[in-house]
Amino acid sequence: MKYTLHSAKYVLKNLLYLFPLAILPALFFSMSTDEEAIIQSVTAFFKGNIGDWQFFTLFRAISILSFGRWVGIIFGIAGIIVIVPCVSLMMALIEKHFRIGKRTFNGMWAKLNDNLLSTCGFAVLLFVIYEVWAMLLSALLFLTSQFGNAVIAYGGAGVIFLAMHALLMYVIGCIYLWLPCMQITGFRAFEALQYSYQLSSRVKWRLLFSQLFFYMAAEAALCVCAFFSNLLVFYIFTTLVFVFLIMIFVVRMQVVYFDRAQLERADLVKYYQR
C-alpha cells in the first residue's frame, strides 16, 4: 500500500494539474458504463437470485465498451482514443516534476510527440487484456451461477471473482512499468519490457495487493453509483471515480519506477521544505 498511499498524496497535492488531463477520458468511460446491466447483476446477487445471471448481462456490466448499446460502444472507443494523448501529457508532466521539481506545461507538446506512440501501444494492450479478462470472468461467473446448490453457486462465484481479479492485477503488474521504462530510458519495446520486469519483480506482489484493493474499491463505488435514480448524478459520480482511477494508475507508475530505478525525485525536496 506504500506506493498507492504516496501516489494518492501526490494526486491530492497536484490535483489542479492532473485533473484536467483525466476528466475527458473519464467522462467518456462514465458514459460507456452500462448502469442497467450493473443493477440487474448486483440485484440478482443480493436477492438470492444468482441463477438469473446471464452471460451477456454480466459482460455488459464489466466491459469497457458496454456492448448492449451502440452509444456505449462509441463512448468507450472515444475514451480509449482520448486517453492516449491525455496520459502522454500526464506522464510528461509528472516526469518533469519528478526530475526538476517544476510543474509547468512548457515543452509538454514536444514531449507529447515522443510519448504518443508508446502510450498508444500500452493503452491498446491494456484494453485487449481487460476485455479478454472481462469475457472470461463473465463466462465463469455465469457457469458457476447455474449450479443448483446455492451455497456452491455463491461460494464458487466469490472465489472466481477474487481469483480472476488477482490474475488481472498480476498480469498488469508484470507490464506495469513498461510505459515509463520506454519513455524515460528510450529503450526499444522489448528491452524496456525486460527492464521493467526486472524493476518490478521484487515488488509485484505488493503491487498486486494494493492495486487489487484499490480497483475493487472503485468497482464497489461504481456499483453504488449505478443505483442513483438521477442519470446526471450517476454520470457525475462515475466520472469522478474514473478520474481518480486514471490519476492514481498513472502517478503510481512513475512513483514505483523512480523508486525501483533509484532515481532522485526533485519534487520531494520542495514538499519537505514547505
PDB file of C-alpha atoms in Angstrom, residues 22-165:
ATOM      1  CA  ALA A  22      -8.025  12.938 -16.698  1.00  0.00           C
ATOM      2  CA  ILE A  23     -11.509  14.432 -16.905  1.00  0.00           C
ATOM      3  CA  LEU A  24     -12.248  13.906 -20.621  1.00  0.00           C
ATOM      4  CA  PRO A  25     -11.419  10.168 -20.887  1.00  0.00           C
ATOM      5  CA  ALA A  26     -13.117   9.646 -17.518  1.00  0.00           C
ATOM      6  CA  LEU A  27     -16.283  11.299 -18.840  1.00  0.00           C
ATOM      7  CA  PHE A  28     -16.327   9.049 -21.908  1.00  0.00           C
ATOM      8  CA  PHE A  29     -15.787   5.924 -19.784  1.00  0.00           C
ATOM      9  CA  SER A  30     -18.571   7.067 -17.467  1.00  0.00           C
ATOM     10  CA  MET A  31     -20.976   7.432 -20.385  1.00  0.00           C
ATOM     11  CA  SER A  32     -19.993   3.986 -21.705  1.00  0.00           C
ATOM     12  CA  THR A  33     -20.820   2.350 -18.356  1.00  0.00           C
ATOM     13  CA  ASP A  34     -23.973   0.220 -18.557  1.00  0.00           C
ATOM     14  CA  GLU A  35     -25.795   1.055 -15.327  1.00  0.00           C
ATOM     15  CA  GLU A  36     -28.760  -1.194 -16.189  1.00  0.00           C
ATOM     16  CA  ALA A  37     -26.550  -4.271 -16.521  1.00  0.00           C
ATOM     17  CA  ILE A  38     -24.819  -3.429 -13.238  1.00  0.00           C
ATOM     18  CA  ILE A  39     -28.155  -3.018 -11.437  1.00  0.00           C
ATOM     19  CA  GLN A  40     -29.502  -6.317 -12.810  1.00  0.00           C
ATOM     20  CA  SER A  41     -26.368  -8.257 -11.861  1.00  0.00           C
ATOM     21  CA  VAL A  42     -25.969  -6.764  -8.377  1.00  0.00           C
ATOM     22  CA  THR A  43     -29.692  -7.014  -7.568  1.00  0.00           C
ATOM     23  CA  ALA A  44     -29.827 -10.679  -8.582  1.00  0.00           C
ATOM     24  CA  PHE A  45     -26.804 -11.413  -6.385  1.00  0.00           C
ATOM     25  CA  PHE A  46     -28.114  -9.747  -3.223  1.00  0.00           C
ATOM     26  CA  LYS A  47     -31.676 -11.018  -3.634  1.00  0.00           C
ATOM     27  CA  GLY A  48     -30.501 -14.613  -3.773  1.00  0.00           C
ATOM     28  CA  ASN A  49     -31.318 -14.974  -7.470  1.00  0.00           C
ATOM     29  CA  ILE A  50     -27.812 -15.639  -8.712  1.00  0.00           C
ATOM     30  CA  GLY A  51     -29.268 -18.250 -11.051  1.00  0.00           C
ATOM     31  CA  ASP A  52     -30.828 -15.388 -13.044  1.00  0.00           C
ATOM     32  CA  TRP A  53     -27.410 -14.180 -14.149  1.00  0.00           C
ATOM     33  CA  GLN A  54     -26.919 -14.085 -17.909  1.00  0.00           C
ATOM     34  CA  PHE A  55     -23.529 -14.072 -19.625  1.00  0.00           C
ATOM     35  CA  PHE A  56     -24.263 -11.075 -21.829  1.00  0.00           C
ATOM     36  CA  THR A  57     -25.624  -9.007 -18.929  1.00  0.00           C
ATOM     37  CA  LEU A  58     -22.524  -9.743 -16.861  1.00  0.00           C
ATOM     38  CA  PHE A  59     -20.261  -8.889 -19.782  1.00  0.00           C
ATOM     39  CA  ARG A  60     -22.103  -5.611 -20.389  1.00  0.00           C
ATOM     40  CA  ALA A  61     -21.637  -4.721 -16.722  1.00  0.00           C
ATOM     41  CA  ILE A  62     -17.891  -5.455 -16.755  1.00  0.00           C
ATOM     42  CA  SER A  63     -16.774  -4.488 -20.263  1.00  0.00           C
ATOM     43  CA  ILE A  64     -15.483  -1.018 -21.101  1.00  0.00           C
ATOM     44  CA  LEU A  65     -17.457  -0.925 -24.349  1.00  0.00           C
ATOM     45  CA  SER A  66     -20.896  -1.844 -22.954  1.00  0.00           C
ATOM     46  CA  PHE A  67     -21.948  -3.952 -25.939  1.00  0.00           C
ATOM     47  CA  GLY A  68     -25.640  -3.652 -25.064  1.00  0.00           C
ATOM     48  CA  ARG A  69     -25.982  -0.277 -26.799  1.00  0.00           C
ATOM     49  CA  TRP A  70     -24.260   1.480 -29.673  1.00  0.00           C
ATOM     50  CA  VAL A  71     -23.768   4.718 -27.747  1.00  0.00           C
ATOM     51  CA  GLY A  72     -21.862   2.793 -25.073  1.00  0.00           C
ATOM     52  CA  ILE A  73     -19.524   1.317 -27.684  1.00  0.00           C
ATOM     53  CA  ILE A  74     -18.942   4.742 -29.253  1.00  0.00           C
ATOM     54  CA  PHE A  75     -18.179   6.412 -25.921  1.00  0.00           C
ATOM     55  CA  GLY A  76     -15.949   3.510 -24.869  1.00  0.00           C
ATOM     56  CA  ILE A  77     -13.885   3.749 -28.061  1.00  0.00           C
ATOM     57  CA  ALA A  78     -13.762   7.547 -27.694  1.00  0.00           C
ATOM     58  CA  GLY A  79     -12.443   7.123 -24.162  1.00  0.00           C
ATOM     59  CA  ILE A  80      -9.684   4.791 -25.355  1.00  0.00           C
ATOM     60  CA  ILE A  81      -8.695   7.226 -28.119  1.00  0.00           C
ATOM     61  CA  VAL A  82      -8.735  10.320 -25.896  1.00  0.00           C
ATOM     62  CA  ILE A  83      -6.864   8.698 -23.020  1.00  0.00           C
ATOM     63  CA  VAL A  84      -3.749   8.272 -25.195  1.00  0.00           C
ATOM     64  CA  PRO A  85      -2.822  11.978 -25.564  1.00  0.00           C
ATOM     65  CA  CYS A  86      -4.098  12.749 -22.058  1.00  0.00           C
ATOM     66  CA  VAL A  87      -1.915  10.098 -20.416  1.00  0.00           C
ATOM     67  CA  SER A  88       1.010  11.064 -22.665  1.00  0.00           C
ATOM     68  CA  LEU A  89       0.820  14.620 -21.344  1.00  0.00           C
ATOM     69  CA  MET A  90       0.305  13.423 -17.781  1.00  0.00           C
ATOM     70  CA  MET A  91       3.370  11.173 -17.976  1.00  0.00           C
ATOM     71  CA  ALA A  92       5.442  14.057 -19.352  1.00  0.00           C
ATOM     72  CA  LEU A  93       4.202  16.463 -16.677  1.00  0.00           C
ATOM     73  CA  ILE A  94       4.894  14.047 -13.812  1.00  0.00           C
ATOM     74  CA  GLU A  95       8.325  13.103 -15.160  1.00  0.00           C
ATOM     75  CA  LYS A  96       9.300  16.776 -15.426  1.00  0.00           C
ATOM     76  CA  HIS A  97       8.065  17.439 -11.895  1.00  0.00           C
ATOM     77  CA  PHE A  98       9.931  14.421 -10.521  1.00  0.00           C
ATOM     78  CA  ARG A  99      13.159  15.307 -12.352  1.00  0.00           C
ATOM     79  CA  ILE A 100      13.456  19.074 -11.863  1.00  0.00           C
ATOM     80  CA  GLY A 101      10.701  19.901  -9.382  1.00  0.00           C
ATOM     81  CA  LYS A 102       8.712  22.122 -11.751  1.00  0.00           C
ATOM     82  CA  ARG A 103       5.003  21.761 -12.531  1.00  0.00           C
ATOM     83  CA  THR A 104       4.670  23.612 -15.818  1.00  0.00           C
ATOM     84  CA  PHE A 105       3.264  22.705 -19.208  1.00  0.00           C
ATOM     85  CA  ASN A 106       6.166  24.358 -21.047  1.00  0.00           C
ATOM     86  CA  GLY A 107       7.612  21.921 -23.554  1.00  0.00           C
ATOM     87  CA  MET A 108       4.841  19.399 -22.954  1.00  0.00           C
ATOM     88  CA  TRP A 109       3.660  19.389 -26.571  1.00  0.00           C
ATOM     89  CA  ALA A 110       7.149  18.458 -27.771  1.00  0.00           C
ATOM     90  CA  LYS A 111       7.221  15.639 -25.227  1.00  0.00           C
ATOM     91  CA  LEU A 112       3.758  14.577 -26.390  1.00  0.00           C
ATOM     92  CA  ASN A 113       5.183  13.535 -29.757  1.00  0.00           C
ATOM     93  CA  ASP A 114       7.770  11.360 -28.007  1.00  0.00           C
ATOM     94  CA  ASN A 115       5.244   9.714 -25.677  1.00  0.00           C
ATOM     95  CA  LEU A 116       2.294   9.288 -28.023  1.00  0.00           C
ATOM     96  CA  LEU A 117       3.252   6.075 -29.824  1.00  0.00           C
ATOM     97  CA  SER A 118       4.381   4.181 -26.721  1.00  0.00           C
ATOM     98  CA  THR A 119       1.300   5.308 -24.782  1.00  0.00           C
ATOM     99  CA  CYS A 120      -0.975   4.236 -27.636  1.00  0.00           C
ATOM    100  CA  GLY A 121       0.554   0.753 -27.758  1.00  0.00           C
ATOM    101  CA  PHE A 122       0.371   0.395 -23.977  1.00  0.00           C
ATOM    102  CA  ALA A 123      -3.257   1.573 -23.845  1.00  0.00           C
ATOM    103  CA  VAL A 124      -4.344  -0.816 -26.608  1.00  0.00           C
ATOM    104  CA  LEU A 125      -2.567  -3.706 -24.875  1.00  0.00           C
ATOM    105  CA  LEU A 126      -4.275  -2.940 -21.557  1.00  0.00           C
ATOM    106  CA  PHE A 127      -7.631  -2.648 -23.316  1.00  0.00           C
ATOM    107  CA  VAL A 128      -7.239  -6.057 -25.012  1.00  0.00           C
ATOM    108  CA  ILE A 129      -6.112  -7.679 -21.756  1.00  0.00           C
ATOM    109  CA  TYR A 130      -9.068  -6.190 -19.888  1.00  0.00           C
ATOM    110  CA  GLU A 131     -11.695  -7.144 -22.463  1.00  0.00           C
ATOM    111  CA  VAL A 132     -10.436 -10.748 -22.693  1.00  0.00           C
ATOM    112  CA  TRP A 133     -10.431 -10.886 -18.898  1.00  0.00           C
ATOM    113  CA  ALA A 134     -13.963  -9.427 -18.752  1.00  0.00           C
ATOM    114  CA  MET A 135     -15.206 -12.077 -21.174  1.00  0.00           C
ATOM    115  CA  LEU A 136     -13.581 -14.917 -19.213  1.00  0.00           C
ATOM    116  CA  LEU A 137     -14.855 -13.585 -15.883  1.00  0.00           C
ATOM    117  CA  SER A 138     -18.396 -13.227 -17.232  1.00  0.00           C
ATOM    118  CA  ALA A 139     -18.345 -16.764 -18.635  1.00  0.00           C
ATOM    119  CA  LEU A 140     -17.003 -18.298 -15.415  1.00  0.00           C
ATOM    120  CA  LEU A 141     -19.478 -16.410 -13.222  1.00  0.00           C
ATOM    121  CA  PHE A 142     -22.362 -17.442 -15.467  1.00  0.00           C
ATOM    122  CA  LEU A 143     -21.339 -21.118 -15.436  1.00  0.00           C
ATOM    123  CA  THR A 144     -20.917 -21.077 -11.663  1.00  0.00           C
ATOM    124  CA  SER A 145     -24.315 -19.443 -11.167  1.00  0.00           C
ATOM    125  CA  GLN A 146     -26.012 -22.375 -12.908  1.00  0.00           C
ATOM    126  CA  PHE A 147     -25.238 -24.798 -10.070  1.00  0.00           C
ATOM    127  CA  GLY A 148     -28.462 -25.826  -8.388  1.00  0.00           C
ATOM    128  CA  ASN A 149     -26.937 -25.633  -4.922  1.00  0.00           C
ATOM    129  CA  ALA A 150     -26.967 -22.000  -3.762  1.00  0.00           C
ATOM    130  CA  VAL A 151     -24.030 -22.480  -1.392  1.00  0.00           C
ATOM    131  CA  ILE A 152     -21.852 -23.862  -4.192  1.00  0.00           C
ATOM    132  CA  ALA A 153     -23.032 -21.190  -6.627  1.00  0.00           C
ATOM    133  CA  TYR A 154     -22.373 -18.262  -4.282  1.00  0.00           C
ATOM    134  CA  GLY A 155     -19.150 -19.704  -2.887  1.00  0.00           C
ATOM    135  CA  GLY A 156     -17.839 -20.535  -6.346  1.00  0.00           C
ATOM    136  CA  ALA A 157     -18.768 -17.098  -7.690  1.00  0.00           C
ATOM    137  CA  GLY A 158     -16.953 -15.414  -4.806  1.00  0.00           C
ATOM    138  CA  VAL A 159     -13.800 -17.480  -5.291  1.00  0.00           C
ATOM    139  CA  ILE A 160     -13.808 -16.930  -9.065  1.00  0.00           C
ATOM    140  CA  PHE A 161     -14.413 -13.204  -8.653  1.00  0.00           C
ATOM    141  CA  LEU A 162     -11.449 -12.754  -6.305  1.00  0.00           C
ATOM    142  CA  ALA A 163      -9.148 -15.135  -8.198  1.00  0.00           C
ATOM    143  CA  MET A 164      -9.830 -13.506 -11.558  1.00  0.00           C
ATOM    144  CA  HIS A 165      -9.224 -10.040 -10.125  1.00  0.00           C
TER     145      HIS A 165
END
